């Protein structure tokens, strides 16, 4: 993240901090003696700024050079070309091989001009020059200098770039450079290896749980790794080689990717959508902006895109802080670990910036402070993922027990109290989750005259719907039992049952926004007279003799209005008539057949079969696939057959009781 903090205004911060601790003495001659190993050359330079970028080497030699007061010159995004001049003297009696290294890989042109055999020779390095064509093989722009014994020479450097210009330029002896390369490559290999392991650690979690937070962590960590590979020159050395277009634009692509996936990871790991829709929209808006940046890099000039991406990226720490503190306010314990993990990149940025302004020496440990900060952050986030998975597993276990308990309670309340001598019943229920909102009950009026068949569907799925449907069934049972002390006839009893159920759903709708549909058929066991009431539910089918008819829906859903307006439909049932009830999941789930086809199948099966179980099997096996399918809604199918009416003797006995 250090790179995008260099804007054109950053130059003045560098200048101020450097001037507070440096004098304005003219550049001294850099002397190479037997003890020389390495040197940061910033204050040894004189420089000239070519604001036009058009001067050639001969013209520049005629210009006036000024002393450079900066240990590490930094100019931000600039269109100027910068020329540096310094004197180099070999005070030993042997030829010395030296290496001039720019510790930043994203500079386009890092050209060296030096005399050889009486002529000025130009050597190229930087992004615009493939690694294989440089005088020294290194992922960072580097020039090899052969300095004869007891000699002194003047060297010129030309620096121009479409990126932010920061110039930590080191001069190394051959022995130091070889050791430096080994250590640098070893450290970077270790860094890349650990980052890759951390990334695939998140991928393994995703494969195990399918939690998107782990997938975004994997993509975010890989994006960080790709970004550092590009910034440190390894992308050019091993992937893009001499493709200047990709070497530059890949910087914006990986930056936008890391910021987008980082934001999505934050959104998911802190579960922001569960308690803040506004913050969710902000994060998604940020992600959309990064997607636009990703696409625009293929269209707009690189320098414009890089500056825009860098400035936009400054908002990312704000998003991190706001989301983390919001999560903490909502008692998300994982937000503590997540917020702590970002301390390490911040420290890395501070050390890197201190290195740039010369307040911290250019030791390898400090040069790669930002890398270490991101590395430690990724490792810390890996522990955060472990904590998140452990908590999720624990919560899932608790939830599973709760869901199973709710499912058992829900199923226990679904009952069939009808007299098997007079009614035959077949039913099948399949929730789309561990428990669901479908409900049915077949109850006998305690007065012995009437039977009630109710099928309902509470909105939603899972444990909440199961709890509400259990309350629905409990209210139904209580209402039917309460009919013992009333003198209501069949129609009045059915109307009271539906009215009481509507009141229960009105209470739940006010608190949870859950509503319900329901259908009720009340049957007079003595003469087969029946009442049909429908509160926004699916139609039912009636088979009488060889004819199958549809009893259409009517009335409003339960829960919306305190007073239900339902129209009783009178029916007359005879022996061997059958009724078919179902919930909408049976015709609306995406399982390969159209709704009309499934409705026709139910009607035809009811017409062709004589027993409820045969009807159920014919429908269920045809509509529901045998293989495992993730259904979107609960499914209930119930078939009732009136086998016989109560004989007169039985009616008399029950009446006297």
XYZ file of C-alpha atoms in Angstrom:
657
model
C 0.000 0.000 0.000
C 3.002 2.348 0.243
C 3.163 2.964 -3.467
C -0.102 4.776 -3.912
C 0.681 7.205 -1.106
C 3.142 8.996 -3.377
C 1.199 11.801 -4.976
C 2.673 14.873 -6.538
C 2.313 16.611 -3.171
C 4.372 13.987 -1.459
C 7.504 15.616 -2.858
C 7.045 18.561 -0.496
C 6.708 16.305 2.539
C 9.937 14.559 1.574
C 11.652 17.883 1.030
C 10.528 19.301 4.362
C 11.573 16.287 6.412
C 14.868 15.976 4.601
C 15.765 19.662 4.827
C 15.217 19.555 8.566
C 18.096 17.111 8.903
C 20.396 17.719 5.899
C 22.675 20.521 4.814
C 23.049 21.957 1.324
C 26.645 21.015 0.674
C 27.572 20.193 -2.875
C 27.810 16.567 -3.824
C 31.087 14.943 -2.839
C 33.075 12.430 -4.842
C 32.103 8.863 -4.023
C 35.353 7.113 -3.198
C 35.727 3.366 -3.523
C 38.353 1.914 -1.218
C 39.117 -1.546 0.122
C 36.466 -1.283 2.823
C 33.620 -0.225 0.520
C 30.521 -2.457 0.514
C 27.376 -0.410 -0.153
C 26.142 3.180 -0.103
C 22.836 5.005 -0.535
C 23.761 7.737 -2.999
C 21.032 10.352 -2.601
C 23.124 13.226 -1.233
C 26.024 12.432 -3.536
C 24.044 13.577 -6.581
C 23.640 16.810 -8.403
C 20.443 17.021 -10.406
C 18.721 18.855 -13.219
C 14.990 18.794 -13.942
C 14.015 18.777 -17.609
C 10.399 19.943 -17.424
C 9.888 19.332 -21.163
C 11.398 15.857 -21.218
C 12.935 16.690 -24.605
C 16.605 17.338 -23.805
C 19.135 14.800 -25.022
C 22.346 13.867 -23.261
C 24.568 16.420 -24.989
C 22.124 19.225 -24.242
C 21.815 18.203 -20.623
C 25.583 18.278 -20.108
C 25.463 21.998 -20.892
C 22.804 22.671 -18.257
C 23.374 23.800 -14.709
C 23.094 21.052 -12.069
C 22.077 21.734 -8.486
C 23.058 19.884 -5.315
C 20.543 17.215 -4.316
C 19.590 17.549 -0.617
C 17.505 14.363 -0.502
C 18.746 11.038 0.762
C 15.975 9.421 -1.280
C 14.603 11.807 -3.918
C 10.826 11.569 -4.369
C 8.838 13.590 -6.900
C 5.478 11.820 -7.049
C 3.725 11.647 -10.402
C 5.676 13.986 -12.661
C 5.984 14.533 -16.410
C 9.511 15.890 -16.044
C 12.672 13.951 -16.788
C 15.253 14.020 -13.978
C 19.004 13.947 -14.647
C 21.513 13.065 -11.944
C 25.275 13.483 -11.987
C 27.922 12.196 -9.585
C 31.660 11.565 -9.414
C 33.000 8.094 -8.783
C 36.635 7.444 -7.862
C 38.428 4.115 -7.474
C 41.145 4.638 -4.860
C 42.383 1.039 -5.026
C 45.062 -0.531 -7.211
C 42.673 -3.018 -8.845
C 39.699 -2.662 -11.125
C 36.503 -2.658 -9.137
C 33.178 -4.027 -10.359
C 30.241 -2.102 -8.908
C 26.472 -2.342 -9.235
C 24.171 0.668 -9.300
C 20.736 -0.507 -8.139
C 17.424 1.328 -8.013
C 15.474 -0.315 -5.187
C 12.129 0.483 -6.855
C 11.099 -1.665 -9.826
C 8.266 0.379 -11.316
C 10.366 3.200 -12.863
C 10.070 3.189 -16.673
C 13.526 4.521 -17.628
C 16.670 4.271 -15.486
C 19.463 5.138 -17.942
C 23.180 5.324 -17.160
C 25.675 7.372 -19.220
C 29.366 6.713 -18.643
C 32.595 7.000 -20.588
C 34.171 3.922 -22.109
C 37.272 4.072 -24.298
C 36.870 7.826 -24.608
C 33.220 7.684 -25.716
C 29.983 8.174 -23.848
C 27.971 4.957 -23.689
C 24.305 4.666 -22.683
C 22.990 1.675 -20.689
C 19.291 1.083 -20.163
C 17.295 -0.400 -17.287
C 13.767 0.006 -15.953
C 10.377 -1.370 -16.958
C 10.882 -0.286 -20.576
C 13.966 -2.525 -20.819
C 13.635 -6.333 -20.545
C 15.694 -7.873 -17.754
C 17.688 -9.919 -20.263
C 18.914 -6.778 -22.039
C 20.242 -5.065 -18.927
C 23.914 -4.982 -18.008
C 23.104 -6.711 -14.702
C 20.558 -9.501 -14.226
C 18.284 -8.408 -11.412
C 14.550 -7.987 -10.900
C 15.295 -4.399 -9.861
C 16.744 -1.867 -12.365
C 20.505 -2.324 -12.042
C 23.644 -1.250 -13.946
C 27.050 -2.921 -13.796
C 29.998 -0.500 -13.627
C 33.606 -1.567 -14.262
C 35.824 1.103 -12.691
C 39.547 0.938 -13.544
C 42.156 1.115 -10.773
C 43.142 4.582 -9.571
C 40.573 6.307 -11.787
C 37.830 8.865 -11.454
C 34.831 9.290 -13.739
C 31.617 11.253 -14.036
C 28.364 9.357 -14.435
C 24.947 10.622 -15.482
C 21.556 9.083 -14.753
C 18.340 9.797 -16.634
C 15.052 8.953 -14.843
C 11.592 9.236 -16.362
C 8.407 7.353 -15.544
C 4.647 7.340 -15.872
C 4.571 6.112 -12.281
C 5.376 7.871 -9.038
C 9.082 8.738 -8.985
C 10.935 7.606 -5.867
C 14.668 7.038 -6.174
C 16.400 4.967 -3.479
C 19.613 4.399 -5.482
C 22.288 2.145 -3.992
C 25.861 1.505 -5.076
C 27.102 -2.007 -4.163
C 30.396 -3.785 -4.362
C 30.380 -7.028 -6.347
C 30.612 -9.200 -3.219
C 27.915 -7.273 -1.409
C 25.654 -7.318 -4.474
C 25.910 -11.118 -4.808
C 25.074 -11.573 -1.130
C 22.321 -8.974 -1.375
C 20.699 -10.781 -4.323
C 20.781 -14.125 -2.503
C 19.231 -12.698 0.646
C 16.654 -10.693 -1.297
C 15.537 -13.643 -3.395
C 15.486 -15.916 -0.360
C 13.366 -13.487 1.618
C 11.027 -12.932 -1.284
C 10.705 -16.655 -1.895
C 9.855 -17.128 1.774
C 7.388 -14.251 1.579
C 5.722 -15.600 -1.570
C 5.582 -19.137 -0.191
C 3.937 -18.135 3.069
C 1.491 -15.855 1.264
C 0.581 -18.686 -1.128
C 0.068 -21.093 1.784
C -2.109 -18.517 3.558
C -4.145 -18.042 0.375
C -4.752 -21.758 -0.140
C -5.499 -22.086 3.560
C -8.477 -19.809 2.894
C -9.365 -21.797 -0.232
C -9.420 -25.015 1.794
C -11.830 -23.375 4.245
C -14.042 -22.325 1.350
C -14.118 -25.822 -0.148
C -15.019 -27.191 3.280
C -17.739 -24.646 4.142
C -18.661 -22.792 0.913
C -18.576 -19.609 2.985
C -17.829 -16.782 0.540
C -15.716 -14.920 3.119
C -13.007 -17.574 2.759
C -13.110 -17.376 -1.039
C -12.636 -13.602 -0.927
C -9.754 -14.031 1.516
C -8.103 -16.430 -0.940
C -8.551 -14.012 -3.860
C -7.466 -11.006 -1.795
C -4.277 -12.704 -0.613
C -3.404 -13.831 -4.138
C -3.992 -10.272 -5.363
C -1.617 -8.928 -2.704
C 1.009 -11.447 -3.770
C 0.596 -10.549 -7.454
C 0.770 -6.850 -6.622
C 4.082 -7.185 -4.795
C 5.447 -9.403 -7.547
C 4.644 -6.657 -10.056
C 6.023 -3.830 -7.900
C 9.221 -5.699 -7.075
C 9.991 -6.542 -10.692
C 9.461 -10.289 -10.479
C 6.434 -9.996 -12.746
C 8.599 -8.486 -15.461
C 11.461 -10.927 -14.862
C 9.404 -14.119 -14.963
C 6.038 -13.371 -16.631
C 5.680 -10.320 -18.853
C 9.346 -9.892 -19.904
C 9.477 -7.187 -22.615
C 5.712 -6.523 -22.773
C 5.705 -2.926 -21.544
C 1.902 -2.571 -21.804
C 1.223 -5.464 -19.438
C 4.123 -4.632 -17.138
C 2.547 -1.252 -16.427
C -1.188 -1.909 -16.470
C -0.888 -5.027 -14.388
C -0.136 -2.683 -11.458
C -3.621 -1.158 -11.653
C -5.289 -4.513 -12.240
C -3.843 -6.158 -9.143
C -4.348 -3.025 -7.026
C -8.027 -2.831 -7.981
C -8.437 -6.580 -7.439
C -6.848 -6.518 -3.992
C -9.008 -3.578 -2.903
C -12.207 -5.095 -4.323
C -11.668 -8.555 -2.827
C -10.472 -6.971 0.427
C -13.725 -5.027 0.676
C -15.830 -8.108 -0.107
C -13.866 -10.142 2.426
C -14.529 -7.434 5.019
C -18.228 -7.438 4.151
C -18.560 -11.205 4.546
C -16.241 -11.930 7.469
C -17.831 -9.175 9.588
C -21.335 -10.159 8.380
C -22.177 -6.520 7.638
C -25.428 -7.251 5.698
C -26.999 -8.768 8.806
C -27.045 -5.463 10.696
C -26.279 -2.537 8.351
C -27.759 -2.265 4.885
C -26.364 1.244 4.454
C -22.810 0.101 5.130
C -23.388 -2.870 2.831
C -24.355 -0.509 0.018
C -21.259 1.605 0.656
C -18.944 -1.401 0.476
C -20.661 -2.729 -2.632
C -20.404 0.725 -4.190
C -16.683 0.749 -3.419
C -16.341 -2.675 -5.038
C -18.191 -1.429 -8.107
C -15.766 1.495 -8.404
C -12.842 -0.938 -8.300
C -14.481 -3.041 -11.012
C -14.808 0.081 -13.165
C -11.123 0.856 -12.554
C -10.249 -2.704 -13.549
C -12.055 -2.352 -16.877
C -10.962 1.231 -17.565
C -7.270 0.340 -17.462
C -7.710 -1.286 -20.871
C -9.063 1.971 -22.296
C -7.583 5.014 -20.567
C -3.916 6.110 -20.280
C -1.939 4.262 -17.631
C -0.675 7.319 -15.738
C -4.221 8.691 -15.396
C -5.542 5.356 -14.160
C -2.695 4.808 -11.706
C -3.066 8.242 -10.138
C -6.854 7.819 -9.907
C -6.539 4.337 -8.400
C -3.956 5.595 -5.895
C -6.140 8.471 -4.752
C -9.259 6.295 -4.474
C -7.291 3.709 -2.506
C -6.730 6.263 0.251
C -10.369 5.705 1.267
C -9.822 1.998 1.938
C -8.467 2.412 5.507
C -11.521 4.546 6.289
C -13.818 1.767 5.070
C -11.892 -0.758 7.171
C -12.197 1.335 10.313
C -15.886 2.151 9.835
C -16.865 -1.448 9.124
C -14.743 -2.836 11.973
C -16.023 -0.393 14.602
C -19.592 -0.891 13.397
C -19.114 -4.640 13.781
C -17.700 -4.145 17.270
C -20.715 -2.053 18.192
C -22.886 -4.985 17.157
C -20.809 -7.327 19.335
C -19.001 -9.079 16.523
C -15.964 -10.356 18.439
C -14.132 -11.275 15.252
C -13.905 -7.553 14.406
C -11.256 -7.175 17.143
C -8.945 -9.645 15.477
C -9.689 -8.253 12.052
C -8.909 -4.690 13.141
C -5.723 -5.801 14.916
C -4.499 -7.546 11.769
C -4.392 -4.211 9.943
C -1.975 -2.750 12.500
C 0.889 -4.614 10.814
C 0.443 -3.145 7.299
C 0.137 0.314 8.878
C 3.466 -0.181 10.664
C 4.947 -1.447 7.408
C 3.743 1.659 5.580
C 5.210 3.922 8.290
C 8.613 2.208 8.091
C 8.595 2.253 4.291
C 7.761 5.956 4.202
C 10.432 6.644 6.824
C 12.884 4.827 4.573
C 11.836 6.975 1.625
C 12.450 10.273 3.447
C 15.750 9.038 4.850
C 14.726 8.808 8.502
C 15.353 5.040 8.519
C 18.428 3.304 7.032
C 18.033 1.199 3.892
C 18.657 -2.207 5.470
C 16.846 -5.181 3.867
C 14.640 -5.551 6.938
C 13.381 -1.985 6.480
C 13.274 -2.055 2.668
C 10.800 -4.932 2.857
C 8.895 -3.659 5.906
C 5.702 -3.315 3.888
C 6.075 -6.890 2.668
C 6.509 -8.117 6.223
C 3.503 -6.064 7.336
C 1.246 -7.660 4.720
C 2.730 -11.080 5.408
C 2.020 -10.852 9.138
C -1.427 -9.494 8.367
C -2.189 -12.493 6.129
C -1.006 -14.886 8.825
C -3.010 -13.043 11.460
C -6.067 -13.153 9.207
C -5.514 -16.917 8.853
C -5.936 -17.213 12.625
C -8.957 -14.944 12.309
C -10.420 -17.365 9.778
C -9.823 -20.239 12.191
C -11.628 -18.331 14.926
C -14.459 -17.533 12.536
C -14.763 -21.169 11.439
C -14.730 -22.380 15.039
C -17.434 -19.910 16.035
C -19.468 -20.704 12.926
C -19.191 -24.435 13.652
C -20.228 -23.925 17.266
C -23.144 -21.703 16.269
C -24.147 -24.177 13.585
C -24.215 -26.973 16.192
C -26.401 -24.900 18.485
C -28.608 -23.915 15.575
C -28.880 -27.514 14.410
C -30.091 -28.588 17.856
C -32.567 -25.701 17.878
C -33.779 -26.490 14.377
C -34.170 -30.176 15.201
C -36.081 -29.293 18.367
C -38.297 -26.900 16.428
C -38.773 -29.533 13.733
C -39.758 -32.158 16.298
C -42.185 -29.776 17.962
C -43.522 -28.789 14.578
C -44.011 -32.391 13.462
C -45.494 -33.434 16.802
C -48.229 -30.840 16.437
C -49.217 -32.176 13.007
C -51.793 -34.781 13.910
C -54.525 -36.953 12.547
C -57.394 -37.508 14.993
C -59.920 -38.650 12.394
C -61.759 -41.910 12.911
C -60.048 -44.477 10.620
C -63.368 -46.297 10.209
C -64.778 -43.278 8.409
C -61.712 -41.603 6.873
C -58.588 -42.785 5.099
C -55.684 -40.348 5.014
C -52.346 -40.341 3.150
C -49.855 -37.476 3.344
C -46.244 -36.594 2.608
C -44.288 -33.601 3.943
C -40.794 -32.461 2.876
C -39.298 -29.224 4.226
C -36.681 -27.479 2.101
C -34.518 -27.134 5.235
C -34.357 -29.012 8.535
C -37.810 -27.673 9.338
C -40.265 -25.461 7.543
C -43.481 -23.509 7.478
C -45.938 -26.017 5.991
C -48.519 -27.337 8.424
C -51.556 -29.621 8.407
C -53.895 -31.056 11.000
C -56.914 -33.365 10.789
C -58.942 -32.866 13.957
C -62.137 -34.274 15.395
C -64.576 -31.818 16.935
C -64.903 -32.728 20.674
C -68.706 -32.665 20.230
C -68.331 -35.633 17.859
C -70.260 -34.071 15.010
C -67.620 -32.505 12.823
C -64.164 -33.169 11.416
C -61.738 -30.449 10.319
C -58.913 -30.718 7.792
C -56.568 -27.721 7.728
C -53.519 -27.225 5.488
C -51.458 -24.051 5.890
C -48.249 -22.459 4.672
C -46.391 -19.914 6.823
C -44.145 -17.586 4.830
C -40.403 -18.145 5.024
C -38.352 -21.240 5.732
C -36.247 -22.747 8.464
C -36.511 -22.400 12.208
C -38.475 -19.135 12.293
C -41.174 -20.467 9.990
C -41.247 -23.730 11.971
C -41.770 -21.888 15.261
C -44.577 -19.757 13.823
C -46.231 -22.757 12.178
C -46.072 -24.565 15.520
C -47.875 -21.628 17.106
C -50.346 -21.759 14.213
C -51.040 -25.452 14.859
C -51.237 -24.920 18.605
C -53.833 -22.191 18.127
C -55.792 -24.495 15.800
C -55.834 -27.287 18.381
C -56.873 -24.897 21.159
C -59.689 -23.436 19.066
C -61.082 -26.842 18.113
C -61.004 -28.017 21.731
C -62.770 -24.814 22.766
C -65.694 -25.644 20.504
C -66.908 -28.131 23.141
C -68.548 -25.366 25.137
C -70.163 -23.660 22.152
C -73.355 -24.304 20.261
C -71.903 -23.315 16.876
C -72.967 -25.152 13.769
C -70.501 -26.375 11.114
C -70.212 -23.113 9.166
C -69.920 -21.032 12.321
C -67.290 -23.399 13.733
C -65.209 -23.236 10.555
C -65.442 -19.433 10.470
C -64.332 -19.193 14.119
C -61.358 -21.482 13.503
C -60.123 -19.391 10.580
C -60.746 -16.131 12.464
C -58.719 -17.288 15.478
C -55.859 -18.425 13.230
C -55.908 -15.045 11.490
C -55.561 -13.258 14.846
C -52.508 -15.350 15.701
C -50.896 -14.527 12.357
C -51.704 -10.813 12.785
C -49.676 -10.842 16.003
C -46.727 -12.524 14.273
C -46.955 -10.296 11.214
C -46.680 -7.205 13.415
C -43.477 -8.557 14.986
C -41.824 -10.629 12.264
C -43.559 -9.783 8.953
C -44.550 -13.424 8.569
C -47.979 -14.239 7.181
C -49.748 -17.442 6.178
C -52.146 -18.989 3.716
C -54.528 -21.731 4.778
C -57.408 -23.856 3.559
C -60.005 -25.580 5.753
C -62.646 -28.166 5.007
C -65.118 -28.918 7.789
C -67.206 -32.073 7.377
C -70.385 -33.043 9.180
C -69.737 -36.686 10.003
C -73.459 -37.420 10.109
C -74.567 -36.407 6.628
C -71.508 -35.472 4.583
C -72.332 -31.773 4.433
C -69.092 -29.772 4.274
C -67.829 -26.173 4.369
C -64.804 -25.030 2.352
C -62.861 -21.886 3.373
C -59.717 -20.628 1.623
C -57.471 -17.845 2.952
C -55.177 -17.122 0.001
C -54.068 -20.751 -0.316
C -53.748 -22.975 -3.365
C -56.951 -24.544 -4.681
C -57.899 -28.086 -3.695
C -59.291 -30.940 -5.798
C -62.518 -32.835 -5.110
C -63.191 -36.247 -6.610
C -66.827 -37.253 -6.522
C -67.597 -40.440 -8.388
C -65.610 -40.299 -11.635
C -65.526 -36.513 -11.759
C -62.645 -34.349 -10.474
C -63.417 -30.680 -9.860
C -61.299 -27.791 -8.661
C -62.303 -25.742 -5.637
C -60.700 -22.389 -6.337
C -58.995 -20.172 -3.828
C -60.655 -17.131 -2.276
C -60.184 -14.716 0.591
C -57.178 -12.782 1.858
C -53.963 -14.106 3.388
C -53.775 -14.445 7.152
C -51.946 -11.756 9.097
C -52.672 -8.676 7.010
C -56.127 -7.737 8.349
C -57.471 -8.194 11.860
C -60.873 -9.110 10.439
C -60.810 -11.935 7.932
C -63.232 -11.808 5.026
C -63.753 -15.377 3.853
C -66.640 -16.782 1.875
C -67.847 -20.221 3.038
C -68.482 -22.609 0.148
C -70.932 -25.437 0.967
C -70.233 -28.932 -0.342
C -71.912 -32.288 -0.147
C -69.653 -35.324 0.203
C -70.689 -38.902 -0.316
C -68.940 -42.136 0.500
C -65.656 -42.741 -1.428
C -65.276 -39.064 -2.313
C -61.689 -37.806 -2.033
C -60.143 -34.402 -1.346
C -56.582 -33.450 -2.386
C -54.717 -30.669 -0.540
C -51.230 -29.353 -1.335
C -48.910 -26.411 -0.690
C -47.340 -24.257 -3.382
C -43.870 -25.815 -3.134
C -45.244 -28.880 -4.899
C -45.937 -26.880 -8.060
C -43.471 -23.966 -7.762
C -40.161 -25.686 -6.965
C -37.863 -25.772 -9.971
C -37.810 -29.526 -10.604
C -38.327 -29.750 -14.346
C -42.097 -29.599 -14.877
C -44.315 -26.574 -15.490
C -46.952 -25.624 -12.930
C -49.772 -26.491 -15.315
C -48.272 -29.925 -16.009
C -48.057 -30.653 -12.311
C -51.603 -29.458 -11.684
C -52.854 -31.690 -14.480
C -50.861 -34.602 -13.045
C -52.550 -34.195 -9.656
C -56.015 -34.038 -11.184
C -55.420 -37.074 -13.426
C -53.847 -39.140 -10.624
C -56.775 -38.368 -8.355
C -59.195 -39.395 -11.088
C -57.442 -42.658 -11.993
C -56.637 -43.982 -8.504
C -59.073 -45.322 -5.927
C -57.057 -45.084 -2.712
C -55.320 -42.055 -1.121
C -51.935 -43.806 -0.828
C -51.973 -44.752 -4.523
C -52.819 -41.152 -5.460
C -50.019 -39.835 -3.279
C -47.427 -42.241 -4.677
C -48.364 -41.486 -8.276
C -48.041 -37.743 -7.748
C -45.007 -37.662 -5.462
C -42.863 -40.028 -7.504
C -43.602 -38.118 -10.704
C -43.102 -34.612 -9.373
C -40.181 -35.009 -6.969
C -36.907 -36.355 -8.454
C -35.247 -39.315 -6.815
C -31.806 -37.664 -6.590
C -30.977 -35.046 -3.963
C -32.246 -31.589 -4.919
C -32.053 -28.329 -2.998
C -35.684 -27.238 -2.954
C -36.651 -23.585 -2.672
C -39.886 -24.216 -0.772
C -41.488 -26.771 1.529
C -43.800 -29.375 -0.033
C -46.912 -30.943 1.479
C -49.407 -33.286 -0.197
C -52.472 -34.691 1.599
C -55.282 -36.894 0.246
C -58.423 -37.620 2.323
C -61.072 -40.197 1.476
C -64.490 -40.288 3.090
C -64.970 -43.995 3.531
C -68.328 -43.944 5.325
C -70.642 -41.679 7.316
C -71.468 -42.190 10.988
C -74.246 -44.755 11.470
C -77.350 -43.487 13.292
C -76.574 -45.529 16.417
C -73.163 -43.957 16.719
C -74.623 -40.498 16.357
C -77.107 -41.182 19.176
C -74.422 -42.539 21.470
C -72.159 -39.581 20.955
C -74.973 -37.142 21.412
C -75.921 -38.693 24.800
C -72.272 -38.642 25.865
